[in-house]
PDB file of C-alpha atoms in Angstrom:
ATOM      1  CA  MET B 375       5.386   1.280   8.074  1.00  0.00           C
ATOM      2  CA  GLU B 376       6.642   4.207  10.117  1.00  0.00           C
ATOM      3  CA  ALA B 377      10.142   5.300   9.210  1.00  0.00           C
ATOM      4  CA  SER B 378      10.914   6.053  12.864  1.00  0.00           C
ATOM      5  CA  CYS B 379      10.601   2.382  13.866  1.00  0.00           C
ATOM      6  CA  LEU B 380      11.706   0.773  10.619  1.00  0.00           C
ATOM      7  CA  GLY B 381      14.252  -1.628  12.071  1.00  0.00           C
ATOM      8  CA  ALA B 382      11.925  -3.173  14.655  1.00  0.00           C
ATOM      9  CA  ALA B 383       9.039  -3.322  12.181  1.00  0.00           C
ATOM     10  CA  LEU B 384      11.086  -5.166   9.552  1.00  0.00           C
ATOM     11  CA  GLU B 385      12.019  -7.782  12.155  1.00  0.00           C
ATOM     12  CA  LEU B 386       8.327  -8.455  12.806  1.00  0.00           C
ATOM     13  CA  VAL B 387       7.612  -9.193   9.124  1.00  0.00           C
ATOM     14  CA  SER B 388      10.876 -10.976   8.352  1.00  0.00           C
ATOM     15  CA  SER B 389       9.320 -14.453   8.594  1.00  0.00           C
ATOM     16  CA  GLY B 390       8.097 -14.094   5.015  1.00  0.00           C
ATOM     17  CA  GLY B 391      11.692 -14.149   3.792  1.00  0.00           C
ATOM     18  CA  ALA B 392      11.792 -10.570   2.495  1.00  0.00           C
ATOM     19  CA  GLY B 393      13.763  -7.770   4.054  1.00  0.00           C
ATOM     20  CA  LEU B 394      16.580  -5.298   3.676  1.00  0.00           C
ATOM     21  CA  SER B 395      20.320  -5.632   4.053  1.00  0.00           C
ATOM     22  CA  PRO B 396      22.000  -3.835   6.980  1.00  0.00           C
ATOM     23  CA  GLU B 397      23.455  -1.346   4.488  1.00  0.00           C
ATOM     24  CA  LYS B 398      20.036  -0.466   3.074  1.00  0.00           C
ATOM     25  CA  ARG B 399      18.531  -0.174   6.567  1.00  0.00           C
ATOM     26  CA  ALA B 400      21.296   2.214   7.596  1.00  0.00           C
ATOM     27  CA  ALA B 401      20.836   4.288   4.442  1.00  0.00           C
ATOM     28  CA  LEU B 402      17.067   4.518   4.984  1.00  0.00           C
ATOM     29  CA  GLY B 403      17.567   5.398   8.645  1.00  0.00           C
ATOM     30  CA  ALA B 404      19.626   8.404   7.559  1.00  0.00           C
ATOM     31  CA  SER B 405      17.702   9.526   4.458  1.00  0.00           C
ATOM     32  CA  LEU B 406      14.052   9.197   5.543  1.00  0.00           C
ATOM     33  CA  PRO B 407      14.285  11.753   8.402  1.00  0.00           C
ATOM     34  CA  LEU B 408      15.885  14.184   5.930  1.00  0.00           C
ATOM     35  CA  LEU B 409      13.071  13.455   3.500  1.00  0.00           C
ATOM     36  CA  ARG B 410      10.522  14.403   6.142  1.00  0.00           C
ATOM     37  CA  ARG B 411      12.372  17.619   6.952  1.00  0.00           C
ATOM     38  CA  ASP B 412      12.980  18.734   3.367  1.00  0.00           C
ATOM     39  CA  TYR B 413       9.419  18.109   2.138  1.00  0.00           C
ATOM     40  CA  ARG B 414       7.822  19.158   5.450  1.00  0.00           C
ATOM     41  CA  PHE B 415       5.812  15.974   5.848  1.00  0.00           C
ATOM     42  CA  GLN B 416       3.960  15.261   9.087  1.00  0.00           C
ATOM     43  CA  ARG B 417       5.121  11.646   8.857  1.00  0.00           C
ATOM     44  CA  VAL B 418       6.983   9.400   6.452  1.00  0.00           C
ATOM     45  CA  TRP B 419       6.208   5.744   5.756  1.00  0.00           C
ATOM     46  CA  PHE B 420       8.590   3.287   4.174  1.00  0.00           C
ATOM     47  CA  TRP B 421       6.252   1.660   1.647  1.00  0.00           C
ATOM     48  CA  GLY B 422       8.485  -1.131   0.389  1.00  0.00           C
ATOM     49  CA  ARG B 423      10.470  -2.342  -2.596  1.00  0.00           C
ATOM     50  CA  ILE B 424       9.466  -3.325  -6.134  1.00  0.00           C
ATOM     51  CA  GLN B 425      12.098  -5.619  -7.599  1.00  0.00           C
ATOM     52  CA  GLY B 426      12.899  -5.192 -11.269  1.00  0.00           C
ATOM     53  CA  LEU B 427      15.056  -7.241 -13.616  1.00  0.00           C
ATOM     54  CA  ARG B 428      17.967  -4.786 -13.565  1.00  0.00           C
ATOM     55  CA  GLY B 429      17.355  -2.937 -10.317  1.00  0.00           C
ATOM     56  CA  ALA B 430      14.913  -2.238  -7.517  1.00  0.00           C
ATOM     57  CA  TYR B 431      12.696   0.699  -6.583  1.00  0.00           C
ATOM     58  CA  TYR B 432      12.572   1.652  -2.902  1.00  0.00           C
ATOM     59  CA  VAL B 433       9.393   3.594  -2.186  1.00  0.00           C
ATOM     60  CA  ALA B 434       8.448   6.019   0.594  1.00  0.00           C
ATOM     61  CA  GLU B 435       5.227   7.911   1.239  1.00  0.00           C
ATOM     62  CA  GLY B 436       4.860  11.317   2.852  1.00  0.00           C
ATOM     63  CA  MET B 437       1.693  12.385   4.644  1.00  0.00           C
ATOM     64  CA  GLY B 438       0.285  15.690   5.799  1.00  0.00           C
ATOM     65  CA  ALA B 439      -2.068  16.630   8.626  1.00  0.00           C
ATOM     66  CA  ASP B 440      -5.046  14.872   6.983  1.00  0.00           C
ATOM     67  CA  LEU B 441      -4.116  11.176   6.891  1.00  0.00           C
ATOM     68  CA  ALA B 442      -6.877  10.385   4.388  1.00  0.00           C
ATOM     69  CA  ALA B 443      -5.614  12.939   1.866  1.00  0.00           C
ATOM     70  CA  PRO B 444      -3.606  11.775  -1.168  1.00  0.00           C
ATOM     71  CA  ARG B 445      -0.087  10.822  -0.164  1.00  0.00           C
ATOM     72  CA  SER B 446       3.111  12.067  -1.775  1.00  0.00           C
ATOM     73  CA  ARG B 447       5.145   9.185  -3.166  1.00  0.00           C
ATOM     74  CA  LEU B 448       8.878   9.070  -3.749  1.00  0.00           C
ATOM     75  CA  TYR B 449      11.234   6.417  -5.048  1.00  0.00           C
ATOM     76  CA  SER B 450      14.942   5.764  -4.776  1.00  0.00           C
ATOM     77  CA  LEU B 451      17.335   3.381  -6.495  1.00  0.00           C
ATOM     78  CA  ASN B 452      19.925   3.454  -3.695  1.00  0.00           C
ATOM     79  CA  CYS B 453      17.941   4.427  -0.545  1.00  0.00           C
ATOM     80  CA  VAL B 454      19.815   7.749  -0.414  1.00  0.00           C
ATOM     81  CA  GLU B 455      18.654   9.949  -3.299  1.00  0.00           C
ATOM     82  CA  TRP B 456      14.879  10.310  -3.653  1.00  0.00           C
ATOM     83  CA  ASN B 457      12.718  11.402  -6.584  1.00  0.00           C
ATOM     84  CA  LEU B 458       9.164  12.695  -6.236  1.00  0.00           C
ATOM     85  CA  LEU B 459       6.578  10.823  -8.306  1.00  0.00           C
ATOM     86  CA  PRO B 460       3.641  12.605  -9.977  1.00  0.00           C
ATOM     87  CA  PRO B 461       0.140  12.011  -8.542  1.00  0.00           C
ATOM     88  CA  ALA B 462      -1.536   8.919  -9.963  1.00  0.00           C
ATOM     89  CA  SER B 463      -4.470   9.592 -12.267  1.00  0.00           C
ATOM     90  CA  GLY B 464      -7.152   7.248 -13.554  1.00  0.00           C
ATOM     91  CA  GLU B 465      -5.583   7.356 -17.002  1.00  0.00           C
ATOM     92  CA  MET B 466      -2.195   6.339 -15.595  1.00  0.00           C
ATOM     93  CA  VAL B 467      -3.700   3.363 -13.779  1.00  0.00           C
ATOM     94  CA  ALA B 468      -5.646   2.262 -16.874  1.00  0.00           C
ATOM     95  CA  ARG B 469      -2.525   2.367 -19.023  1.00  0.00           C
ATOM     96  CA  ALA B 470      -0.424   0.530 -16.434  1.00  0.00           C
ATOM     97  CA  GLU B 471      -3.033  -2.219 -16.115  1.00  0.00           C
ATOM     98  CA  ALA B 472      -2.588  -2.944 -19.813  1.00  0.00           C
ATOM     99  CA  LEU B 473       1.091  -3.799 -19.265  1.00  0.00           C
ATOM    100  CA  LYS B 474       2.173  -7.238 -18.119  1.00  0.00           C
ATOM    101  CA  GLY B 475       5.491  -8.653 -17.046  1.00  0.00           C
ATOM    102  CA  ARG B 476       8.280  -7.620 -14.727  1.00  0.00           C
ATOM    103  CA  PHE B 477       9.583  -4.120 -14.102  1.00  0.00           C
ATOM    104  CA  GLN B 478      12.950  -3.370 -15.651  1.00  0.00           C
ATOM    105  CA  GLY B 479      14.344  -1.273 -12.802  1.00  0.00           C
ATOM    106  CA  ASP B 480      15.059   1.699 -15.088  1.00  0.00           C
ATOM    107  CA  PRO B 481      12.720   4.726 -14.620  1.00  0.00           C
ATOM    108  CA  SER B 482      13.403   5.965 -18.166  1.00  0.00           C
ATOM    109  CA  PHE B 483      12.549   2.636 -19.809  1.00  0.00           C
ATOM    110  CA  GLU B 484       9.665   3.023 -22.271  1.00  0.00           C
ATOM    111  CA  TYR B 485       6.890   0.512 -22.925  1.00  0.00           C
ATOM    112  CA  GLU B 486       5.251   0.649 -26.333  1.00  0.00           C
ATOM    113  CA  LEU B 487       1.713  -0.259 -27.354  1.00  0.00           C
ATOM    114  CA  GLY B 488       2.903  -3.619 -28.628  1.00  0.00           C
ATOM    115  CA  ASP B 489       3.890  -4.584 -25.081  1.00  0.00           C
ATOM    116  CA  ALA B 490       0.218  -4.653 -24.037  1.00  0.00           C
ATOM    117  CA  LYS B 491      -1.921  -7.729 -24.558  1.00  0.00           C
ATOM    118  CA  ALA B 492      -4.716  -7.645 -27.108  1.00  0.00           C
ATOM    119  CA  GLU B 493      -7.420  -8.271 -24.525  1.00  0.00           C
ATOM    120  CA  ASP B 494      -6.420  -5.071 -22.721  1.00  0.00           C
ATOM    121  CA  GLU B 495      -6.800  -2.813 -25.761  1.00  0.00           C
ATOM    122  CA  GLU B 496     -10.019  -1.309 -24.417  1.00  0.00           C
ATOM    123  CA  LYS B 497      -7.944   0.338 -21.671  1.00  0.00           C
ATOM    124  CA  LEU B 498      -5.831   2.189 -24.231  1.00  0.00           C
ATOM    125  CA  PRO B 499      -6.576   5.361 -26.245  1.00  0.00           C
ATOM    126  CA  GLU B 500      -8.574   4.957 -29.452  1.00  0.00           C
ATOM    127  CA  ASP B 501      -6.829   7.666 -31.466  1.00  0.00           C
ATOM    128  CA  GLY B 502      -4.612   5.108 -33.200  1.00  0.00           C
ATOM    129  CA  GLN B 503      -1.408   6.834 -32.102  1.00  0.00           C
ATOM    130  CA  GLU B 504       1.498   4.794 -30.824  1.00  0.00           C
ATOM    131  CA  LEU B 505       1.426   4.856 -27.056  1.00  0.00           C
ATOM    132  CA  VAL B 506       4.633   5.083 -25.055  1.00  0.00           C
ATOM    133  CA  ILE B 507       4.582   4.711 -21.273  1.00  0.00           C
ATOM    134  CA  LYS B 508       7.617   5.366 -19.125  1.00  0.00           C
ATOM    135  CA  GLU B 509       8.319   2.921 -16.336  1.00  0.00           C
ATOM    136  CA  GLU B 510       8.154   5.785 -13.845  1.00  0.00           C
ATOM    137  CA  ILE B 511       4.464   6.210 -14.721  1.00  0.00           C
ATOM    138  CA  ARG B 512       3.878   2.476 -14.414  1.00  0.00           C
ATOM    139  CA  LEU B 513       5.574   2.593 -11.006  1.00  0.00           C
ATOM    140  CA  VAL B 514       3.303   5.265  -9.515  1.00  0.00           C
ATOM    141  CA  ALA B 515       0.214   3.587 -11.009  1.00  0.00           C
ATOM    142  CA  THR B 516       1.190   0.229  -9.487  1.00  0.00           C
ATOM    143  CA  ILE B 517       1.776   1.804  -6.072  1.00  0.00           C
ATOM    144  CA  GLU B 518      -1.665   3.407  -6.309  1.00  0.00           C
ATOM    145  CA  GLN B 519      -3.264   0.061  -7.195  1.00  0.00           C
ATOM    146  CA  ILE B 520      -1.587  -1.738  -4.294  1.00  0.00           C
ATOM    147  CA  ASP B 521      -2.428   0.985  -1.765  1.00  0.00           C
ATOM    148  CA  LYS B 522      -6.052   1.045  -2.874  1.00  0.00           C
ATOM    149  CA  ALA B 523      -6.473  -2.739  -2.875  1.00  0.00           C
ATOM    150  CA  VAL B 524      -4.435  -3.908   0.123  1.00  0.00           C
ATOM    151  CA  GLY B 525      -3.186  -0.879   2.100  1.00  0.00           C
ATOM    152  CA  ILE B 526      -4.787  -1.450   5.526  1.00  0.00           C
ATOM    153  CA  ILE B 527      -4.952  -0.153   9.104  1.00  0.00           C
ATOM    154  CA  PRO B 528      -6.451  -1.569  12.335  1.00  0.00           C
ATOM    155  CA  ARG B 529      -9.963  -0.489  13.271  1.00  0.00           C
ATOM    156  CA  GLY B 530      -9.854   2.536  15.563  1.00  0.00           C
ATOM    157  CA  SER B 531      -6.296   3.607  14.775  1.00  0.00           C
ATOM    158  CA  PHE B 532      -7.541   6.561  12.711  1.00  0.00           C
ATOM    159  CA  VAL B 533     -10.405   8.850  13.682  1.00  0.00           C
ATOM    160  CA  LYS B 534     -12.479  11.099  11.453  1.00  0.00           C
ATOM    161  CA  THR B 535     -13.247  14.534  12.859  1.00  0.00           C
ATOM    162  CA  PRO B 536     -16.683  16.163  12.446  1.00  0.00           C
ATOM    163  CA  LEU B 537     -15.177  18.618   9.952  1.00  0.00           C
ATOM    164  CA  GLY B 538     -13.872  15.824   7.711  1.00  0.00           C
ATOM    165  CA  PRO B 539     -10.069  15.478   8.164  1.00  0.00           C
ATOM    166  CA  VAL B 540      -8.705  12.165   9.460  1.00  0.00           C
ATOM    167  CA  HIS B 541      -6.144  12.091  12.254  1.00  0.00           C
ATOM    168  CA  GLU B 542      -4.309   9.477  14.281  1.00  0.00           C
ATOM    169  CA  ASN B 543      -6.406   8.286  17.206  1.00  0.00           C
ATOM    170  CA  ARG B 544      -4.333   9.036  20.288  1.00  0.00           C
ATOM    171  CA  ASN B 545      -6.635   6.850  22.380  1.00  0.00           C
ATOM    172  CA  PHE B 546      -5.926   3.778  20.266  1.00  0.00           C
ATOM    173  CA  GLU B 547      -4.089   1.212  22.381  1.00  0.00           C
ATOM    174  CA  GLY B 548      -4.215  -1.695  19.967  1.00  0.00           C
ATOM    175  CA  LEU B 549      -6.676  -4.482  19.250  1.00  0.00           C
ATOM    176  CA  SER B 550      -7.203  -7.357  21.625  1.00  0.00           C
ATOM    177  CA  LEU B 551      -5.815 -10.711  20.493  1.00  0.00           C
ATOM    178  CA  THR B 552      -9.320 -11.984  19.790  1.00  0.00           C
ATOM    179  CA  GLU B 553     -10.227  -8.969  17.660  1.00  0.00           C
ATOM    180  CA  ALA B 554      -6.844  -8.903  15.951  1.00  0.00           C
ATOM    181  CA  LYS B 555      -7.499 -12.321  14.411  1.00  0.00           C
ATOM    182  CA  LYS B 556     -10.679 -11.108  12.646  1.00  0.00           C
ATOM    183  CA  LEU B 557     -10.617  -9.583   9.154  1.00  0.00           C
ATOM    184  CA  SER B 558     -13.464  -7.274  10.195  1.00  0.00           C
ATOM    185  CA  SER B 559     -11.003  -5.517  12.533  1.00  0.00           C
ATOM    186  CA  TYR B 560      -8.995  -4.099   9.639  1.00  0.00           C
ATOM    187  CA  PHE B 561      -9.929  -1.346   7.187  1.00  0.00           C
ATOM    188  CA  HIS B 562      -8.730  -0.346   3.738  1.00  0.00           C
ATOM    189  CA  LEU B 563      -6.943   3.007   3.841  1.00  0.00           C
ATOM    190  CA  ALA B 564      -8.748   4.160   0.692  1.00  0.00           C
ATOM    191  CA  GLU B 565     -11.995   5.781  -0.389  1.00  0.00           C
ATOM    192  CA  PRO B 566     -14.810   3.466   0.838  1.00  0.00           C
ATOM    193  CA  VAL B 567     -16.950   1.637  -1.710  1.00  0.00           C
ATOM    194  CA  ASN B 568     -18.962  -0.990   0.170  1.00  0.00           C
ATOM    195  CA  LEU B 569     -19.769   1.409   3.011  1.00  0.00           C
ATOM    196  CA  LYS B 570     -21.671   3.710   0.660  1.00  0.00           C
ATOM    197  CA  ASN B 571     -23.915   0.822  -0.423  1.00  0.00           C
ATOM    198  CA  LYS B 572     -24.974  -0.128   3.091  1.00  0.00           C
ATOM    199  CA  THR B 573     -28.495   0.612   4.264  1.00  0.00           C
ATOM    200  CA  LEU B 574     -29.278   2.936   7.158  1.00  0.00           C
ATOM    201  CA  LEU B 575     -30.123  -0.110   9.263  1.00  0.00           C
ATOM    202  CA  GLU B 576     -26.699  -1.621   8.601  1.00  0.00           C
ATOM    203  CA  LYS B 577     -25.029   1.683   9.475  1.00  0.00           C
ATOM    204  CA  ALA B 578     -26.951   2.034  12.739  1.00  0.00           C
ATOM    205  CA  ASP B 579     -24.339   0.096  14.760  1.00  0.00           C
ATOM    206  CA  LEU B 580     -21.343   1.828  13.174  1.00  0.00           C
ATOM    207  CA  ASP B 581     -19.384   4.613  14.823  1.00  0.00           C
ATOM    208  CA  PRO B 582     -18.976   7.341  12.161  1.00  0.00           C
ATOM    209  CA  SER B 583     -15.737   8.529  13.742  1.00  0.00           C
ATOM    210  CA  THR B 584     -13.949   5.160  13.406  1.00  0.00           C
ATOM    211  CA  ASP B 585     -16.045   3.055  10.982  1.00  0.00           C
ATOM    212  CA  PHE B 586     -15.706   5.317   7.957  1.00  0.00           C
ATOM    213  CA  LEU B 587     -13.741   2.872   5.779  1.00  0.00           C
ATOM    214  CA  ASP B 588     -14.365  -0.536   4.176  1.00  0.00           C
ATOM    215  CA  SER B 589     -13.384  -3.613   6.193  1.00  0.00           C
ATOM    216  CA  LEU B 590     -11.501  -6.604   4.799  1.00  0.00           C
ATOM    217  CA  GLU B 591     -14.222  -9.158   5.543  1.00  0.00           C
ATOM    218  CA  HIS B 592     -16.045  -8.465   2.259  1.00  0.00           C
ATOM    219  CA  ASP B 593     -12.974  -8.416  -0.006  1.00  0.00           C
ATOM    220  CA  ILE B 594     -13.348 -10.176  -3.341  1.00  0.00           C
ATOM    221  CA  PRO B 595     -12.313 -12.880  -3.955  1.00  0.00           C
ATOM    222  CA  LYS B 596     -13.098 -14.316  -0.547  1.00  0.00           C
ATOM    223  CA  GLY B 597      -9.993 -15.875   0.938  1.00  0.00           C
ATOM    224  CA  SER B 598      -7.554 -13.343  -0.504  1.00  0.00           C
ATOM    225  CA  TRP B 599      -6.036 -12.743   2.954  1.00  0.00           C
ATOM    226  CA  THR B 600      -4.186 -15.060   5.321  1.00  0.00           C
ATOM    227  CA  VAL B 601      -4.108 -14.362   9.075  1.00  0.00           C
ATOM    228  CA  GLN B 602      -1.323 -15.901  11.152  1.00  0.00           C
ATOM    229  CA  LEU B 603       0.071 -15.620  14.665  1.00  0.00           C
ATOM    230  CA  GLU B 604       3.853 -15.344  14.772  1.00  0.00           C
ATOM    231  CA  LYS B 605       6.632 -14.665  17.264  1.00  0.00           C
ATOM    232  CA  GLY B 606       5.066 -17.068  19.755  1.00  0.00           C
ATOM    233  CA  GLY B 607       1.588 -15.659  19.238  1.00  0.00           C
ATOM    234  CA  MET B 608       2.671 -12.110  20.048  1.00  0.00           C
ATOM    235  CA  VAL B 609       2.281 -10.691  16.530  1.00  0.00           C
ATOM    236  CA  VAL B 610      -0.656 -10.952  14.129  1.00  0.00           C
ATOM    237  CA  VAL B 611       0.457 -11.018  10.497  1.00  0.00           C
ATOM    238  CA  LEU B 612      -1.832 -10.574   7.479  1.00  0.00           C
ATOM    239  CA  ARG B 613      -0.593 -11.398   3.985  1.00  0.00           C
ATOM    240  CA  SER B 614      -2.315 -10.598   0.718  1.00  0.00           C
ATOM    241  CA  LEU B 615      -2.664 -13.384  -1.847  1.00  0.00           C
ATOM    242  CA  LEU B 616      -3.880 -10.870  -4.449  1.00  0.00           C
ATOM    243  CA  TRP B 617      -0.726  -8.756  -4.350  1.00  0.00           C
ATOM    244  CA  LEU B 618       1.916 -11.264  -3.269  1.00  0.00           C
ATOM    245  CA  GLY B 619       4.530  -9.543  -1.132  1.00  0.00           C
ATOM    246  CA  LEU B 620       2.202  -7.271   0.871  1.00  0.00           C
ATOM    247  CA  THR B 621       2.588  -8.003   4.597  1.00  0.00           C
ATOM    248  CA  PHE B 622       0.757  -6.261   7.452  1.00  0.00           C
ATOM    249  CA  TYR B 623       1.666  -6.697  11.118  1.00  0.00           C
ATOM    250  CA  HIS B 624       0.061  -5.696  14.396  1.00  0.00           C
ATOM    251  CA  VAL B 625       1.183  -6.335  17.949  1.00  0.00           C
ATOM    252  CA  PRO B 626      -2.075  -6.732  19.952  1.00  0.00           C
ATOM    253  CA  MET B 627      -2.645  -4.310  22.841  1.00  0.00           C
ATOM    254  CA  THR B 628      -0.010  -1.931  21.485  1.00  0.00           C
ATOM    255  CA  LYS B 629       0.141   0.869  18.904  1.00  0.00           C
ATOM    256  CA  GLN B 630       2.587  -1.095  16.755  1.00  0.00           C
ATOM    257  CA  TYR B 631       1.224  -1.805  13.272  1.00  0.00           C
ATOM    258  CA  GLY B 632       2.089  -1.216   9.644  1.00  0.00           C
ATOM    259  CA  TYR B 633       2.443  -2.792   6.242  1.00  0.00           C
ATOM    260  CA  VAL B 634       5.225  -3.171   3.727  1.00  0.00           C
ATOM    261  CA  TYR B 635       5.472  -4.536   0.202  1.00  0.00           C
ATOM    262  CA  PHE B 636       8.363  -6.611  -1.125  1.00  0.00           C
ATOM    263  CA  GLY B 637       7.432  -7.968  -4.525  1.00  0.00           C
ATOM    264  CA  THR B 638       7.614  -7.662  -8.285  1.00  0.00           C
ATOM    265  CA  GLY B 639       4.666  -5.285  -8.693  1.00  0.00           C
ATOM    266  CA  GLU B 640       2.551  -7.925 -10.458  1.00  0.00           C
ATOM    267  CA  LYS B 641      -1.033  -8.716  -9.489  1.00  0.00           C
ATOM    268  CA  ASN B 642      -1.877 -12.380  -8.888  1.00  0.00           C
ATOM    269  CA  LEU B 643      -4.562 -12.742 -11.565  1.00  0.00           C
ATOM    270  CA  ASP B 644      -4.713 -16.520 -11.002  1.00  0.00           C
ATOM    271  CA  LEU B 645      -5.963 -16.168  -7.409  1.00  0.00           C
ATOM    272  CA  PRO B 646      -9.654 -16.999  -8.146  1.00  0.00           C
ATOM    273  CA  PHE B 647      -8.527 -20.333  -9.633  1.00  0.00           C
ATOM    274  CA  MET B 648      -6.199 -21.075  -6.714  1.00  0.00           C
ATOM    275  CA  LEU B 649      -8.799 -20.734  -3.945  1.00  0.00           C
TER     276      LEU B 649
END
């Protein structure tokens, strides 16, 4: 969610029970604008918090002119001092997927090969060397997984220019209440997968400037999202059952939308058996 309207946005998603203390909100309100200035970001999003056993990671994302380009990710332990995370690679994600259990809350904590389950050994190197993964690497890989799987935006809020870059759609005035209650009105803010497999006939009714991402209606497993009306029907709230703690909000007929994650950084692998 946008750092500039963090306080109001957190109130709209507070019904889930997660949030920030007044002290943390004040610290973020002071540090995030400085983060944008120092790193020369076009905009800064407060991504959320991953709760560990001994501490919590507060995460922010910085974006440039192209909103579809890879985002810079930073974390803080106190909402004041921020550390830049390295870009997530496929190898990082594969190694992090092999680790189970809670985060410790210590960036320098090291996971060893024995911490991974036997069934995940195919994700690990085959050179026989002992593998050590710092929690900082697991953190950036988990953020990448969550963003790719459940980071979403309303349809029409971003527009793709003929030259390729993606910008904010200044003509976007929000979804109607009827459209806001449909999963097809929300897109994953990640490289499309299902869109590339559609036939030319299926793409005929799509607007290439706005329909350039995958919608939520075909997410697997089916039923991994809940859609609710809150605040007297004035706010549409989507929650992910795959990554518990991810909450998206949108106020229909306005430009107010965003998502935030408050969780443990663990994927709900039991979801297919719960539906």
